[in-house]
Amino acid sequence: MASTEPSAAGAGAGGESSSQAAAVEPIRMPTAEEIKGQDIWNNCAVRSVVSGVMGGGLGVLMGLFFGALDNPIMAEEMTARQQIVYTAKQMGRRSISNAKTFAVMGLIFSAAECVVEKARAKHDTTNTAVAGCVTGGALAVKGGPKATCIGCAGFAAFSVAIEKFFDRHT
Amino acid sequence: MAAKGGASNFEKEQMFGMAEKEMEYRVDLFNRLTQTCFEKCIEKRYKEAELNMGENSCIDRCVSKYWQVSLLIPFLFADSIYAYSIA
């Protein structure tokens, strides 16, 4: 019933408007492949791994950029080739460490948001806030309980701000 | 022979009528299920065309509960009619 009614309504609308030489697409129900594709994106593990990989990529880029800006202390004593080698090593080291940090951050954030949203069955900014709190707390857990709380609050505020920023453009 | 043919015709009509009622019941159940779960689960501000994860799990749960309720209530109803007819 659901598949015939929208297509009939869409075909009727398409017939009417095609006589007026306007292009209105008939409503198309998603095919089985489209549903499977969307279902893959609904899986929490897949989402968090993809987010982790994207975070790693972002970390590599950031490490390259900021590593290139770093000036060595003994710049006067090194030849040009030594300076280039030193800068390249610096960039590589910073890239890897940044990539690890950002990958973990992306993975934890995405996994937490996915789990919370599935449990609440609602699409809200509360999911983003809780996920931000978990991520900030997990990253700052080595500094003790006070650092964990501050990290949680700060990262939650940051992720809610970013979410609101992206939402405004939708 | 003639009486048997007449009885089976009547039975056929009865069965057809019952099947029609059953079909109407099913269609009504489907329409109510769709409307209830849509109104409950999907926000009115449509920000995008696809269902997000929260709405997806909400619809899964809504359909499952509605179906269980629609299977459970006829049993309770039949039980109460049985008890009423006995007493």
Coordinates of C-alpha atoms in Angstrom, one line a residue:
Chain A
M1 CA 0.0 0.0 0.0
A2 CA 2.8 2.4 0.9
S3 CA 4.6 1.7 -2.3
T4 CA 1.7 2.1 -4.6
E5 CA 0.1 5.2 -3.2
P6 CA 3.1 7.6 -3.3
S7 CA 4.1 6.4 -6.8
A8 CA 0.5 6.8 -8.0
A9 CA 0.3 10.3 -6.5
G10 CA 3.7 11.1 -7.9
A11 CA 2.8 9.8 -11.3
G12 CA -0.4 11.8 -11.2
A13 CA 1.5 15.0 -10.3
G14 CA 4.1 14.2 -12.9
G15 CA 1.4 13.7 -15.5
E16 CA -0.3 17.0 -14.6
S17 CA 2.9 19.0 -14.5
S18 CA 4.5 17.4 -17.6
S19 CA 1.5 18.7 -19.5
Q20 CA 2.5 22.2 -18.2
A21 CA 6.1 21.4 -19.4
A22 CA 7.5 21.6 -15.8
A23 CA 9.7 18.8 -14.5
V24 CA 8.5 17.3 -11.2
E25 CA 10.1 14.0 -10.4
P26 CA 7.8 11.2 -9.2
I27 CA 8.4 10.1 -5.6
R28 CA 10.7 7.2 -5.6
M29 CA 10.9 4.7 -2.7
P30 CA 14.4 3.7 -1.7
T31 CA 15.6 0.5 -3.3
A32 CA 17.0 -2.4 -1.2
E33 CA 20.6 -1.3 -2.0
E34 CA 19.9 2.2 -0.8
I35 CA 18.4 0.9 2.4
K36 CA 21.4 -1.4 2.9
G37 CA 23.8 1.5 2.3
Q38 CA 22.0 3.6 4.8
D39 CA 22.0 0.7 7.3
I40 CA 25.8 0.4 7.0
W41 CA 26.1 4.0 8.1
N42 CA 23.7 3.3 11.0
N43 CA 26.2 0.8 12.5
C44 CA 28.1 2.2 15.4
A45 CA 31.3 0.4 14.8
V46 CA 31.5 1.4 11.2
R47 CA 30.8 5.0 12.0
S48 CA 33.4 5.2 14.8
V49 CA 36.1 3.6 12.7
V50 CA 35.4 6.0 9.8
S51 CA 35.5 8.9 12.2
G52 CA 38.7 7.7 13.7
V53 CA 40.3 7.4 10.2
M54 CA 39.2 10.9 9.3
G55 CA 40.5 12.2 12.6
G56 CA 43.8 10.5 11.9
G57 CA 44.0 12.2 8.5
L58 CA 43.2 15.6 10.0
G59 CA 45.9 15.0 12.6
V60 CA 48.5 14.2 9.9
L61 CA 47.7 17.4 8.1
M62 CA 47.8 19.5 11.3
G63 CA 51.1 17.9 12.3
L64 CA 52.6 18.6 8.8
F65 CA 51.5 22.2 9.0
F66 CA 52.6 23.0 12.5
G67 CA 55.7 21.0 12.3
A68 CA 56.8 23.0 9.3
L69 CA 56.4 26.2 11.2
D70 CA 58.6 25.0 14.1
N71 CA 62.1 26.6 14.1
P72 CA 65.0 24.6 15.5
I73 CA 67.0 26.1 18.3
M74 CA 70.4 25.6 16.7
A75 CA 69.5 27.1 13.4
E76 CA 72.8 29.0 13.0
E77 CA 75.1 25.9 13.2
M78 CA 73.2 23.7 10.7
T79 CA 73.7 23.6 7.0
A80 CA 70.6 23.9 4.7
R81 CA 70.4 20.2 4.2
Q82 CA 70.6 19.5 7.9
Q83 CA 67.9 22.0 8.5
I84 CA 65.6 20.4 5.9
V85 CA 66.2 16.9 7.4
Y86 CA 65.5 18.2 10.9
T87 CA 62.4 20.0 9.8
A88 CA 61.2 16.9 8.0
K89 CA 61.7 14.7 11.0
Q90 CA 60.0 17.2 13.2
M91 CA 57.0 17.3 10.9
G92 CA 56.8 13.5 10.8
R93 CA 57.0 13.1 14.5
R94 CA 54.3 15.8 15.1
S95 CA 52.1 14.3 12.4
I96 CA 52.1 10.9 13.9
S97 CA 51.5 12.0 17.4
N98 CA 48.7 14.4 16.3
A99 CA 47.2 11.7 14.1
K100 CA 47.0 9.3 17.0
T101 CA 45.4 11.9 19.3
F102 CA 42.9 13.1 16.8
A103 CA 42.1 9.5 15.7
V104 CA 41.4 8.5 19.3
M105 CA 39.3 11.6 19.8
G106 CA 37.2 11.0 16.7
L107 CA 36.7 7.4 17.5
I108 CA 35.6 8.0 21.1
F109 CA 33.4 10.9 20.1
S110 CA 31.7 9.1 17.3
A111 CA 31.2 5.9 19.2
A112 CA 29.7 7.7 22.2
E113 CA 27.4 9.8 20.1
C114 CA 26.2 6.8 18.2
V115 CA 25.5 4.7 21.3
V116 CA 23.8 7.6 23.2
E117 CA 21.6 8.4 20.2
K118 CA 20.6 4.8 19.7
A119 CA 19.7 4.4 23.3
R120 CA 17.7 7.6 23.5
A121 CA 16.1 7.1 20.1
K122 CA 16.2 10.9 19.6
H123 CA 18.3 13.3 17.5
D124 CA 19.3 16.1 19.8
T125 CA 22.2 18.3 20.9
T126 CA 22.1 16.4 24.2
N127 CA 23.8 13.5 22.3
T128 CA 26.6 15.8 21.2
A129 CA 27.1 17.2 24.7
V130 CA 27.3 13.8 26.3
A131 CA 29.7 12.5 23.6
G132 CA 31.8 15.6 24.0
C133 CA 31.9 15.1 27.8
V134 CA 33.0 11.5 27.4
T135 CA 35.7 12.4 24.9
G136 CA 37.1 15.3 26.9
G137 CA 37.1 13.2 30.0
A138 CA 38.8 10.3 28.3
L139 CA 41.5 12.5 26.9
A140 CA 42.2 14.3 30.2
V141 CA 41.9 11.3 32.5
K142 CA 45.6 11.2 33.2
G143 CA 45.5 14.6 34.9
G144 CA 43.3 13.4 37.8
P145 CA 39.6 13.9 38.5
K146 CA 39.6 17.7 38.4
A147 CA 41.3 17.7 34.9
T148 CA 38.8 15.1 33.8
C149 CA 35.9 17.3 34.8
I150 CA 37.3 20.4 33.2
G151 CA 38.1 18.4 30.0
C152 CA 34.6 17.0 30.0
A153 CA 32.9 20.4 30.3
G154 CA 35.2 22.1 27.9
F155 CA 35.0 19.6 25.2
A156 CA 31.2 19.3 25.6
A157 CA 30.8 23.0 25.2
F158 CA 33.1 23.0 22.2
S159 CA 31.3 20.2 20.4
V160 CA 27.9 21.8 21.1
A161 CA 29.2 25.1 19.6
I162 CA 30.5 23.3 16.5
E163 CA 27.2 21.5 16.1
K164 CA 25.2 24.7 16.4
F165 CA 27.5 26.3 13.9
F166 CA 27.0 23.6 11.4
D167 CA 23.3 23.5 12.1
R168 CA 22.8 27.1 11.2
H169 CA 23.8 26.4 7.6
T170 CA 21.3 23.5 7.1
Chain B
M1 CA -27.1 -32.3 -3.9
A2 CA -28.9 -29.0 -4.4
A3 CA -29.0 -28.3 -0.7
K4 CA -25.3 -29.0 -0.4
G5 CA -24.5 -26.7 -3.3
G6 CA -26.6 -23.9 -1.7
A7 CA -24.9 -24.4 1.7
S8 CA -21.5 -24.2 0.2
N9 CA -22.4 -21.1 -1.7
F10 CA -23.6 -19.4 1.5
E11 CA -20.4 -20.6 3.2
K12 CA -18.4 -19.1 0.4
E13 CA -20.1 -15.8 0.8
Q14 CA -19.6 -15.9 4.5
M15 CA -15.9 -16.7 4.1
F16 CA -15.6 -13.9 1.5
G17 CA -17.2 -11.5 3.8
M18 CA -14.9 -12.5 6.6
A19 CA -11.9 -12.2 4.4
E20 CA -13.0 -8.7 3.4
K21 CA -13.4 -7.7 7.0
E22 CA -10.1 -9.1 7.8
M23 CA -8.5 -7.2 5.0
E24 CA -10.1 -4.0 6.1
Y25 CA -8.8 -4.6 9.6
R26 CA -5.3 -5.2 8.3
V27 CA -5.3 -2.1 6.2
D28 CA -6.6 0.0 9.1
L29 CA -4.0 -1.5 11.4
F30 CA -1.2 -0.6 9.0
N31 CA -2.5 3.0 8.5
R32 CA -2.8 3.6 12.2
L33 CA 0.6 2.0 12.9
T34 CA 2.3 4.3 10.3
Q35 CA 0.5 7.4 11.6
T36 CA 1.2 6.7 15.2
C37 CA 4.9 5.9 14.8
F38 CA 5.4 8.9 12.4
E39 CA 3.9 11.3 14.8
K40 CA 5.7 9.9 17.8
C41 CA 9.2 9.5 16.3
I42 CA 9.8 12.1 13.7
E43 CA 10.4 15.7 14.6
K44 CA 8.3 18.4 12.9
R45 CA 11.3 20.4 11.8
Y46 CA 12.5 18.5 8.8
K47 CA 16.2 19.2 8.6
E48 CA 17.2 16.5 6.1
A49 CA 15.5 14.0 3.9
E50 CA 16.9 10.8 5.4
L51 CA 16.1 9.2 8.7
N52 CA 18.8 9.7 11.2
M53 CA 19.8 7.0 13.7
G54 CA 17.7 8.2 16.6
E55 CA 14.5 8.2 14.4
N56 CA 15.5 4.8 12.9
S57 CA 15.7 3.2 16.4
C58 CA 12.6 5.0 17.5
I59 CA 10.6 3.6 14.6
D60 CA 12.0 0.1 15.2
R61 CA 10.9 0.2 18.8
C62 CA 7.5 1.8 18.0
V63 CA 6.6 -0.7 15.4
S64 CA 7.7 -3.6 17.6
K65 CA 5.6 -2.3 20.6
Y66 CA 2.6 -1.5 18.5
W67 CA 2.7 -5.0 16.9
Q68 CA 3.0 -6.7 20.3
V69 CA 0.1 -4.6 21.7
S70 CA -2.1 -5.5 18.7
L71 CA -1.4 -9.2 19.2
L72 CA -1.8 -9.1 22.9
I73 CA -5.1 -7.2 23.2
P74 CA -7.2 -9.7 21.1
F75 CA -6.0 -12.4 23.6
L76 CA -7.1 -10.4 26.6
F77 CA -10.3 -9.5 24.9
A78 CA -11.1 -13.1 24.0
D79 CA -10.3 -14.1 27.6
S80 CA -12.6 -11.5 29.0
I81 CA -15.5 -12.5 26.6
Y82 CA -14.9 -16.1 27.6
A83 CA -15.1 -15.3 31.3
Y84 CA -18.1 -13.1 30.8
S85 CA -20.0 -15.9 28.9
I86 CA -19.1 -18.5 31.5
A87 CA -20.2 -16.3 34.5

